[in-house]
XYZ file of C-alpha atoms in Angstrom:
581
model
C 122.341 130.415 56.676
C 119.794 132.550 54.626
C 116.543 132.760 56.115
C 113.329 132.812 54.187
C 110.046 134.920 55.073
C 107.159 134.081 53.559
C 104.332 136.427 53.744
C 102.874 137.668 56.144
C 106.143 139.172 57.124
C 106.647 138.591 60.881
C 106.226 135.405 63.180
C 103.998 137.875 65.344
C 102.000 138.396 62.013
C 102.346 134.473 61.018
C 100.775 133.577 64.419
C 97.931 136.099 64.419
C 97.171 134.635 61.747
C 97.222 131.094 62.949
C 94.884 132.066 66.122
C 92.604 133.757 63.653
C 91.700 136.102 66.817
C 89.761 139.059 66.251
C 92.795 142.214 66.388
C 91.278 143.056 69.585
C 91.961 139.992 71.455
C 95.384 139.052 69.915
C 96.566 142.474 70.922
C 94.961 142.402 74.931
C 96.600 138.700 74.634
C 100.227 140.474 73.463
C 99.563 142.981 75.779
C 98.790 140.243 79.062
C 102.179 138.435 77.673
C 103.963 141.247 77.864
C 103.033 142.135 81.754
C 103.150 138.921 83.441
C 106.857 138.360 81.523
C 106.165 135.198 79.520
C 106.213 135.068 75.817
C 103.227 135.735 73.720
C 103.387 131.662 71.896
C 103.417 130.489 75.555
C 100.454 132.350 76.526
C 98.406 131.611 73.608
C 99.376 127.455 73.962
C 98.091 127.725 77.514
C 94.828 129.734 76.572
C 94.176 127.093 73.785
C 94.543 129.334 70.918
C 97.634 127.588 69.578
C 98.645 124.480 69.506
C 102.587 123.026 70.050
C 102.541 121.823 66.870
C 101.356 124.537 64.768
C 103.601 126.805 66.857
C 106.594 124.083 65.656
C 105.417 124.093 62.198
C 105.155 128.160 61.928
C 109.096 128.583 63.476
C 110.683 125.506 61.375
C 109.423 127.927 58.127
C 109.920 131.388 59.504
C 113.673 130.522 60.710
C 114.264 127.612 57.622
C 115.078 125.026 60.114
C 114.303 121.376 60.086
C 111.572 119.679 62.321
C 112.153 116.606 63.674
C 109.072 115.221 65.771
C 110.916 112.959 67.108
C 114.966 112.915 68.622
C 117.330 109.780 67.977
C 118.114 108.836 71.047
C 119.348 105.090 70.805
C 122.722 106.672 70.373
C 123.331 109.168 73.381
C 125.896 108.317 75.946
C 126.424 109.479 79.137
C 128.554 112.440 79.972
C 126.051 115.420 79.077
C 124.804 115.566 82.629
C 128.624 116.412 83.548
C 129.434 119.039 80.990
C 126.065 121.169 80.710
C 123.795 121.824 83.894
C 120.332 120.048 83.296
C 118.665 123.198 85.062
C 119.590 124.896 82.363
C 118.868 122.711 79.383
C 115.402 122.494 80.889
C 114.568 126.088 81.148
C 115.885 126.924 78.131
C 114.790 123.526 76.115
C 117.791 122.884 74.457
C 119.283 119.324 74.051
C 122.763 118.532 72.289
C 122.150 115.890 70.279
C 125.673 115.774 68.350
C 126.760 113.124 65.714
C 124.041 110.963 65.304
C 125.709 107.162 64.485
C 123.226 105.638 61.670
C 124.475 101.836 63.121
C 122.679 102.782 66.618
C 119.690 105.122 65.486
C 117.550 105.860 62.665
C 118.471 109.030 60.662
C 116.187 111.786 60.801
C 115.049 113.926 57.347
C 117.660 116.039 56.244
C 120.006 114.388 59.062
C 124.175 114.337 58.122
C 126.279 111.884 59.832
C 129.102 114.370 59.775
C 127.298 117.068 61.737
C 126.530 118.516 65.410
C 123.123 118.905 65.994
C 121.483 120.961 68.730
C 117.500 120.162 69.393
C 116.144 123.595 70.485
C 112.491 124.286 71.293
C 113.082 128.120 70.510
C 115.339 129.321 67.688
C 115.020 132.588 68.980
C 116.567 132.037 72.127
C 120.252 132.911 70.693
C 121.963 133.810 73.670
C 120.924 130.973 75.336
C 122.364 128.723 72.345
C 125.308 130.238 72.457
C 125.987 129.585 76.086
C 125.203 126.275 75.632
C 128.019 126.167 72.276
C 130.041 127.498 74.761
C 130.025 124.918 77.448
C 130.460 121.953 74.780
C 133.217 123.570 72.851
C 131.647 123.083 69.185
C 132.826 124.898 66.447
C 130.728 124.191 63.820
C 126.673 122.503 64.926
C 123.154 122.732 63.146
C 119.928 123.620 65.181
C 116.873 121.102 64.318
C 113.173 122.264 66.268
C 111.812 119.950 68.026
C 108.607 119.495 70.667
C 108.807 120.099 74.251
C 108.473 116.444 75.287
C 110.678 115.164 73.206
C 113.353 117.683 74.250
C 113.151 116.705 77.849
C 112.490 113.173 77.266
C 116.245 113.339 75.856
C 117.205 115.107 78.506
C 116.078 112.659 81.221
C 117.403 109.806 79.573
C 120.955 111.853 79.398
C 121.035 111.916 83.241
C 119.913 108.085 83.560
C 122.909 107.520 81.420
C 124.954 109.600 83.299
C 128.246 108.555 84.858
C 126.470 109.327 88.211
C 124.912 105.291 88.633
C 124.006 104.112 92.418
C 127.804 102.188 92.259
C 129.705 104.734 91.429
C 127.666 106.956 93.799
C 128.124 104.208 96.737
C 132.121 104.185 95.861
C 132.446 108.072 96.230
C 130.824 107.711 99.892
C 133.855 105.938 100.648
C 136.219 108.915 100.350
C 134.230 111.085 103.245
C 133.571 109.605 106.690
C 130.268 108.854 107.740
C 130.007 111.918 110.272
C 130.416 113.653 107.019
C 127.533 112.634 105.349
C 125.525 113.313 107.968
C 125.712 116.904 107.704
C 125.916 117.394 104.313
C 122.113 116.083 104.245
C 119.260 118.770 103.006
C 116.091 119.246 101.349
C 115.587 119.015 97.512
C 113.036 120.024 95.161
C 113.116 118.300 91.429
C 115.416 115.280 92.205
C 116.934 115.627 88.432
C 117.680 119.497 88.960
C 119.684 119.048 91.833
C 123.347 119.838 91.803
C 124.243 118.837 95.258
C 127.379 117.088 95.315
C 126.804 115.007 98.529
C 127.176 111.493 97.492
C 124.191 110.451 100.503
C 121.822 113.309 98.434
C 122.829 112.101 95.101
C 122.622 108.765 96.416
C 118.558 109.024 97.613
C 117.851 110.903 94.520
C 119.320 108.292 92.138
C 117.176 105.535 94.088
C 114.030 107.562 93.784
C 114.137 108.591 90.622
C 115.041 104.598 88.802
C 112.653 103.604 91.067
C 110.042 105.448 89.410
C 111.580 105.439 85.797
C 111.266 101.518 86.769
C 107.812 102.074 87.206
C 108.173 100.414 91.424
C 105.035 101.157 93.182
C 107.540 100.713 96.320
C 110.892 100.718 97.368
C 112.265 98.841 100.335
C 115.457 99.130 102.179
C 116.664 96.627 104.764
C 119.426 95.936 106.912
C 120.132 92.294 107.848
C 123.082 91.183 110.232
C 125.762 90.899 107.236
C 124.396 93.442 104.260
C 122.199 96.091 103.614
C 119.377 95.932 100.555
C 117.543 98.557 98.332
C 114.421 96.523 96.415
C 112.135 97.492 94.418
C 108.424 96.215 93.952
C 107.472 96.208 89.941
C 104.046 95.258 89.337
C 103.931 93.481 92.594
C 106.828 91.093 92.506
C 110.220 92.468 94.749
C 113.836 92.445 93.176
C 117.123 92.931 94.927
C 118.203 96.350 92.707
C 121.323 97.086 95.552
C 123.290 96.419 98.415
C 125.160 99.454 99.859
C 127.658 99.193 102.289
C 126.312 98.906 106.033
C 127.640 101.655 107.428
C 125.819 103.727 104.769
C 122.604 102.739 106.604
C 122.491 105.301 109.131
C 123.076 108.207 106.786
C 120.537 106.796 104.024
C 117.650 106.579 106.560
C 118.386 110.378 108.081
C 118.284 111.608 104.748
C 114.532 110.061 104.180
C 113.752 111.211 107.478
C 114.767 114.705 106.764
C 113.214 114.590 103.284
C 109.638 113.599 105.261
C 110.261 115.711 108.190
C 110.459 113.011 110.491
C 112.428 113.255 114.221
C 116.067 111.875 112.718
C 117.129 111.174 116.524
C 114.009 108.799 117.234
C 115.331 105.418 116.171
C 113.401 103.380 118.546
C 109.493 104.312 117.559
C 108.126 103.396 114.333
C 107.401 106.758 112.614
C 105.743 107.735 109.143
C 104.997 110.936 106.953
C 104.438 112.183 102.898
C 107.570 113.569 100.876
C 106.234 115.371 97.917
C 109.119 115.492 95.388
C 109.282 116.394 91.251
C 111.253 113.985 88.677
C 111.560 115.788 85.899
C 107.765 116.356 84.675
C 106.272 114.342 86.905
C 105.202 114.559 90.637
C 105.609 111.676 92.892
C 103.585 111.605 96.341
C 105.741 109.685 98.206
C 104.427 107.596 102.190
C 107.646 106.584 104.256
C 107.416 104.272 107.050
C 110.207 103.228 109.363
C 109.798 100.946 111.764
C 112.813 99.612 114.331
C 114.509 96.064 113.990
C 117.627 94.393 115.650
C 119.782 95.417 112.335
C 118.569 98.838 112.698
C 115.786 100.999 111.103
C 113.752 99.337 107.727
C 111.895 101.900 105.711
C 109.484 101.963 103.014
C 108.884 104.363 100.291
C 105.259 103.692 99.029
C 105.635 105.853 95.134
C 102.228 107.171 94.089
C 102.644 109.367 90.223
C 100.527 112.329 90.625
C 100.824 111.984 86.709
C 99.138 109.230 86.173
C 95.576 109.515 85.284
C 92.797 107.371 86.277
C 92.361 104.706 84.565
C 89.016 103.316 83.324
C 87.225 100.121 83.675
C 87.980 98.982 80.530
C 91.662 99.657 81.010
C 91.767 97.352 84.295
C 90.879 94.665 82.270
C 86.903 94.076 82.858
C 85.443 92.544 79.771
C 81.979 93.473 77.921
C 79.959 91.525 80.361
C 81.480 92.138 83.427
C 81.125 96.028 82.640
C 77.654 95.705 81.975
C 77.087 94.171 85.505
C 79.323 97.168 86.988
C 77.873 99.781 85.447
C 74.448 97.985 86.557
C 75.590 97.837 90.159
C 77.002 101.115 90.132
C 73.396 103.144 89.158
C 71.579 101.329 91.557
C 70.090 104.476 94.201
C 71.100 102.792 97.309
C 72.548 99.736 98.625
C 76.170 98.311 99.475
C 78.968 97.741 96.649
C 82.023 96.043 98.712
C 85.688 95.617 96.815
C 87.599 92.625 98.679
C 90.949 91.205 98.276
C 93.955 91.502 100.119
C 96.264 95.151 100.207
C 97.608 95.818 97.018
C 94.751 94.038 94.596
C 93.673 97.302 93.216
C 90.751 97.519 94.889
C 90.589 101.352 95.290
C 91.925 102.013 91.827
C 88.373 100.147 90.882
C 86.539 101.938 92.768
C 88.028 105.227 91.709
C 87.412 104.484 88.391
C 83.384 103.585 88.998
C 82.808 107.084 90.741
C 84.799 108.561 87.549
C 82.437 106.345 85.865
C 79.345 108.291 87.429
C 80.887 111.728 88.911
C 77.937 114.399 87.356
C 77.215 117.835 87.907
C 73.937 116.789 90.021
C 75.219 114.165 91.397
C 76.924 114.847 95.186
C 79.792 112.258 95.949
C 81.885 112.506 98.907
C 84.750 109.976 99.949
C 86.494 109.274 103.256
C 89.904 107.619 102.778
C 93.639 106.711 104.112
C 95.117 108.021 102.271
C 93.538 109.752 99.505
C 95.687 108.692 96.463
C 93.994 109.878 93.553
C 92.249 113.220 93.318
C 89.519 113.560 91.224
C 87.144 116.844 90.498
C 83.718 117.631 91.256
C 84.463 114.360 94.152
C 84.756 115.664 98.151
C 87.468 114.242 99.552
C 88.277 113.379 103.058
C 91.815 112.380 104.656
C 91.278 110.446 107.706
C 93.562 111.273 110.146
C 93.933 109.415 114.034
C 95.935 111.936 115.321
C 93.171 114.294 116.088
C 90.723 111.249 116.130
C 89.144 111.506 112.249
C 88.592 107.954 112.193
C 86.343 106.458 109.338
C 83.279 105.728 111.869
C 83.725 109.702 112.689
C 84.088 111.132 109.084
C 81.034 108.466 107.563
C 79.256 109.963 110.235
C 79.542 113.529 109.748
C 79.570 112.719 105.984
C 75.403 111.478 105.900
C 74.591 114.793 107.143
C 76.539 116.486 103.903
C 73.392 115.117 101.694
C 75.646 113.054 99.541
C 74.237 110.709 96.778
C 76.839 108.641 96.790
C 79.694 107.970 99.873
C 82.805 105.907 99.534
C 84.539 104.520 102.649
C 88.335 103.506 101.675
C 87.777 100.482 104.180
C 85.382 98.660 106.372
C 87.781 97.784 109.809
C 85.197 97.841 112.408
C 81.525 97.540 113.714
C 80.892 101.157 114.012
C 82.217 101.797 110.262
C 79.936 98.876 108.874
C 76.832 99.707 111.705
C 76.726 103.245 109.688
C 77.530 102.449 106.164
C 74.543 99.788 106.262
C 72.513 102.494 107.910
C 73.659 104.953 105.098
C 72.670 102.163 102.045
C 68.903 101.279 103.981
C 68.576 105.146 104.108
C 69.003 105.796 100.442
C 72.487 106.264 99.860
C 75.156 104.310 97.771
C 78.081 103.194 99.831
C 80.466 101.850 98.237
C 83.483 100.587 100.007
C 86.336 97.724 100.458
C 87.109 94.804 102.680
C 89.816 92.208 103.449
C 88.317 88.969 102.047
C 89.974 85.881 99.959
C 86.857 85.618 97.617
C 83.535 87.447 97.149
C 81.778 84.921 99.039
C 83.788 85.723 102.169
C 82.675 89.288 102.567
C 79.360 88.089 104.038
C 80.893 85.699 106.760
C 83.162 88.655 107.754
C 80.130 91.141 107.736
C 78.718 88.739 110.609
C 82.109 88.162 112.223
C 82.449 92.008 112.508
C 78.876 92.090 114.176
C 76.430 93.401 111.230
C 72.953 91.080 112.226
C 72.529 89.127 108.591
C 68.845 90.826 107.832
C 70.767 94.101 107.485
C 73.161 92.635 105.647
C 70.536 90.843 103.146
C 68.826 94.143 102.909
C 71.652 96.831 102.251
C 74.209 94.481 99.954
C 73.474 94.598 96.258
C 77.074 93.008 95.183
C 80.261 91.875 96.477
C 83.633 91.657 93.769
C 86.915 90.194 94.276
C 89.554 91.062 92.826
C 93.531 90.010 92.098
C 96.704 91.849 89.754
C 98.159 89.741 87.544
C 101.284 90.841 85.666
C 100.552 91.520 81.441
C 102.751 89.764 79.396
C 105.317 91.845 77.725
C 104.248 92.513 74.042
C 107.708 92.654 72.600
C 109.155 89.564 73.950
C 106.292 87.073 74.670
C 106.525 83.860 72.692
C 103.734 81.149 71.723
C 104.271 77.597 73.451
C 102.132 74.904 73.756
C 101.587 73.820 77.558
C 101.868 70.267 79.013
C 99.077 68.402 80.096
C 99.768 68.542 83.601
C 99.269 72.587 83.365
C 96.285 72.300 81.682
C 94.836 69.850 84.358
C 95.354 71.814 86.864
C 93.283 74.093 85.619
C 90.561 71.761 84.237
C 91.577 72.307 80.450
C 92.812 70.010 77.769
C 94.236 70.332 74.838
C 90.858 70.601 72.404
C 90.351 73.588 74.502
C 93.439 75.433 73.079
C 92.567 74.844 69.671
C 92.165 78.231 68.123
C 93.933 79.948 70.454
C 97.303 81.044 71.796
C 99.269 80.299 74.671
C 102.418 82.738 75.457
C 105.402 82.542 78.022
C 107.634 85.647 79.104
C 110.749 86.043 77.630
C 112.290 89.013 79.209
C 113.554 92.252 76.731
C 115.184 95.481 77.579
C 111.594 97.236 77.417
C 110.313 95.135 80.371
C 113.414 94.885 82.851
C 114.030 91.149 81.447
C 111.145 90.315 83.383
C 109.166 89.098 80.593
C 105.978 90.959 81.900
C 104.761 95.166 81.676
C 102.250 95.841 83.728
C 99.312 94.417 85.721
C 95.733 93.862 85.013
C 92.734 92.847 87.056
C 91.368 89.678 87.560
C 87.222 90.235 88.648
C 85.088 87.796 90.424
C 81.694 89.975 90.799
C 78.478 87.822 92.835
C 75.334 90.087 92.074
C 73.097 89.672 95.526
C 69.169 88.501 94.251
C 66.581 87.148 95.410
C 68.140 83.712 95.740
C 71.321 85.023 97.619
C 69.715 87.158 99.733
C 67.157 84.266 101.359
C 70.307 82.509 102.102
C 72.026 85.141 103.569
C 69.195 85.030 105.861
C 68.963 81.546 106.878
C 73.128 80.657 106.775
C 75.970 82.563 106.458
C 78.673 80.048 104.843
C 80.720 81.316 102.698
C 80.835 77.631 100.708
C 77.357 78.073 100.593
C 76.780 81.713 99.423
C 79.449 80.781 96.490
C 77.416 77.743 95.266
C 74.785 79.810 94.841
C 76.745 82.433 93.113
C 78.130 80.142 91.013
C 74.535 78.611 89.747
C 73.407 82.512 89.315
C 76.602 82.793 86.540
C 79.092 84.093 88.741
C 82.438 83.882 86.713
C 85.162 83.132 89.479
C 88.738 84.563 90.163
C 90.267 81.457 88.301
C 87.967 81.488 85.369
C 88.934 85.121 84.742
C 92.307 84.291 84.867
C 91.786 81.256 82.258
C 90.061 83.164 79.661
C 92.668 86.069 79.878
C 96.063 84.013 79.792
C 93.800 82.086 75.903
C 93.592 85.524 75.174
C 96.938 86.153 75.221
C 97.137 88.447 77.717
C 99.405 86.984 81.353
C 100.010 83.274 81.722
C 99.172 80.314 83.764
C 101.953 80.363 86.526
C 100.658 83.993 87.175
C 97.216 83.372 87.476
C 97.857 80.487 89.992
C 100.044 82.842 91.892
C 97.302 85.238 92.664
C 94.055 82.582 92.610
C 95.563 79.363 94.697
């Protein structure tokens, strides 16, 4: 293949050029490249002098190769995994695309049917290449450039459709004994990188990694008298994913327990630790629980993405108003904000995203929480831990001598907790924190169950919200229906009330599981504490009470929330009655 060089001359001259650095700096840059060992495009990408895509753009016409933005991947099989080592696709970001079939993907620019092709991030990297040509047994192949992402997003989805499935996995077990297994168990490091050949390690790793390509915030195994299951939990609803053989129990459990440095001999104590592992390009903080039964040890894996970023308020699915009355709440100097709603309700995703919301320079916010799950800069963040008796009562406490502007307790469980945080709103700090309430209402009557005398409550509360996940309607398989009238009864609609707008139902696709539904979003019922509120706080306490009130003040409920958002399209009837009954 002739290559063409436009001027300037050399790709070190092209991306001087790009940078437009002063001489000076490009050459301390080279010269910093050079001694910590990394290449001088890498170093300039990660000092923001170059981007990825003029760096693709500058290589595609220095080494007059094609480049494709984008990799057709609706045609890979599995088998890659097998033949070439993904350790070494990934350091080298290379990715054998081969024949592409035009009946299962769309053709590229410039893309033959009657070709190899071999995505490489790095044309330069020709030994590399040739190793890899090597290992595949081509003859004859064409290099496209292609980003980073998409290079290992190809390369993931060649190991998911690997040979290696949790089956065929489970059927290799069968060959060894279980005595075995149990020693060929042992740490790992990036789940998709490792080439241990123990079925139990390939096994875990397999469950892990599905589970979080499934996007499971938690994955369950449990041993009844006759079978054992692995579940997963996808936005909050659990499905049977596999059932192992029984004996495999014992070995699947002392590999988690090793992986989270727990005692594997201790089978009669509930125990519980972190496992921090990598999948692919992203980390996973992973809490695993065991706790004893008569069929033998159940765990948990609770999956927490490092990757994911915090969301906003908008993205949880508050609307105009209800923002507004956040963003209110949230500004006030001092007072009591309370989240309620039972575990899992996203109440401390919320409240992340209101500090986010508010985290300045001059402002000083410190948190205490178990555990913290998000971390988020320029916010001080404290794990509580009962093992050297950090409770929350102990860390709020040491936390109003820190001068903070704003606190956040991860949960209200006792007197002493709530005796301080009211102490910490009267005395001019925002608290804001979360509680285990049905509605909004509630939080009050629990206040005074828990011991906090109602004048302090009246005083230091400025708002209570509720709030409840309901599962989004898929957006590539959801299909208009009109509801019966029994539906819309039951939640005080009729048909006139539809007119103009669009009821859906889940159909269930390949990009949602066949679930019909992708993701969750909030449903908010937020009572504002004035003047009215408060004098009843004073003079009775019942919740009934408190939420008449609320509700002449304007307070939208749970239900209502859910109304307007399955006419706008967004989740459906059955699944806000599942979450608002």
């Amino acid at each position: 293949m002739q290559v063409t060089i436009s001027e300037p001359v050399t790709l070190i001259e092209q991306l001087r050029a790009a940078t437009r650095l002063e001489d000076p700096e490009f050459d301390r840059l080279s010269r910093t490249a050079l001694a910590e060992g990394v290449p001088l495009e890498e170093l300039l990408i990660r000092k923001k002098q170059l981007s990825e895509k003029t760096l693709l753009e500058l290589r595609s016409r220095y080494f007059d190769l094609p480049l494709w933005q984008e990799l057709p991947l609706e045609h890979l099989q599995g088998g890659i995994a097998q033949k070439v080592p993904m350790r070494f696709l990934k350091q080298h970001l290379l990715f054998p695309i081969g024949q592409i079939d035009p009946e299962k993907a769309v053709l590229p620019p410039e893309a033959d049917t009657g070709r190899f092709y071999i995505a490489v991030h790095d044309p330069a990297d020709i030994h590399a290449i040739d190793d890899l040509v090597r290992l595949l047994d081509v003859d004859e192949f064409e290099k496209v450039i292609a980003p980073r992402a998409a290079i290992l997003s190809a390369i993931n989805l060649s190991h998911d459709l690997s040979t290696d499935a949790a089956e065929q996995i489970v059927q290799d077990m069968q060959e060894g004994s279980e005595l075995d297994i149990l020693k060929e168990i042992e740490q790992t490091a990036d789940l998709l990188d490792d080439t241990s050949q123990a079925p139990i390690i390939k096994l875990v790793n397999h469950i892990i990694s599905q589970a979080i390509k499934a996007r499971a915030s938690d994955i369950h195994l449990e041993p009844y008298p006759d079978q054992f299951k692995v579940r997963y939990r996808v936005d909050g609803i659990l499905y049977d994913i596999l059932e192992p053989p029984q004996w495999v129990q014992s070995a699947l459990v002392s590999r988690i327990k090793v992986m989270a440095k727990m005692n594997i001999a201790e089978k009669r104590l509930p125990q519980d630790n972190r496992i921090d592992v990598k999948v692919g390009d992203q980390e996973v903080d992973i809490r695993a629980a065991t706790v004893p039964t008569v069929f033998g040890e159940r765990v948990v894996l609770r999956l927490l993405n490092k990757s994911d970023k915090l969301r906003s308020l908008s993205d949880l699915g508050c609307d105009s108003k209800e923002l507004s009355l956040l963003d209110r709440i949230i500004r006030t100097p001092n007072g009591i904000f309370l989240m309620t709603g039972p575990t899992g309700s996203g109440k401390t995703t919320t409240l992340y995203a209101l500090l986010s919301s508010i985290n300045q320079p001059d402002i000083n916010i410190i948190t205490i929480e178990d555990p913290v799950e998000y971390q988020i800069n320029g916010v001080n963040q404290i794990q509580v831990n009962p093992k050297i008796d950090l409770t929350f009562a102990k860390g709020l406490r040491a936390i109003v001598r820190q001068d903070p502007d704003v606190i956040l307790v991860g949960e209200i469980r006792d007197l002493e907790t709530a005796e301080i945080a009211v102490q910490s709103a009267l005395t001019g700090h925002l608290v804001l924190s979360t509680l285990h309430t049905n509605d909004a209402a509630s939080a009050v009557t629990r206040l005074v169950d828990i011991g906090i005398e109602p004048f302090l409550i009246s005083s230091s509360l400025i708002a209570i919200a509720a709030q409840r996940l309901v599962r989004r309607l898929c957006n590539h398989c959801k299909v208009p229906y009109q509801p019966n009238h029994a539906t819309l009864a039951g939640f005080g609609l009729s048909t006139p009330d539809l007119e103009g707008k669009v009821v859906y139902r889940p159909e269930g696709c390949p990009n949602c599981l066949n679930t019909g539904y992708h993701g969750r979003i909030g449903l908010f019922e937020i009572m504002e504490v004035n003047a009215s509120l408060k004098k009843l706080i004073l003079s009775a306490y019942d919740a009934n009470h408190i939420k008449a009130e609320a509700l002449k003040s304007g307070m939208i409920t749970l239900r209502t929330d859910g109304i307007a958002k399955v006419l706008e399209g967004v989740t459906t009837f059955e699944e806000v009655l599942r979450v608002s009954q």
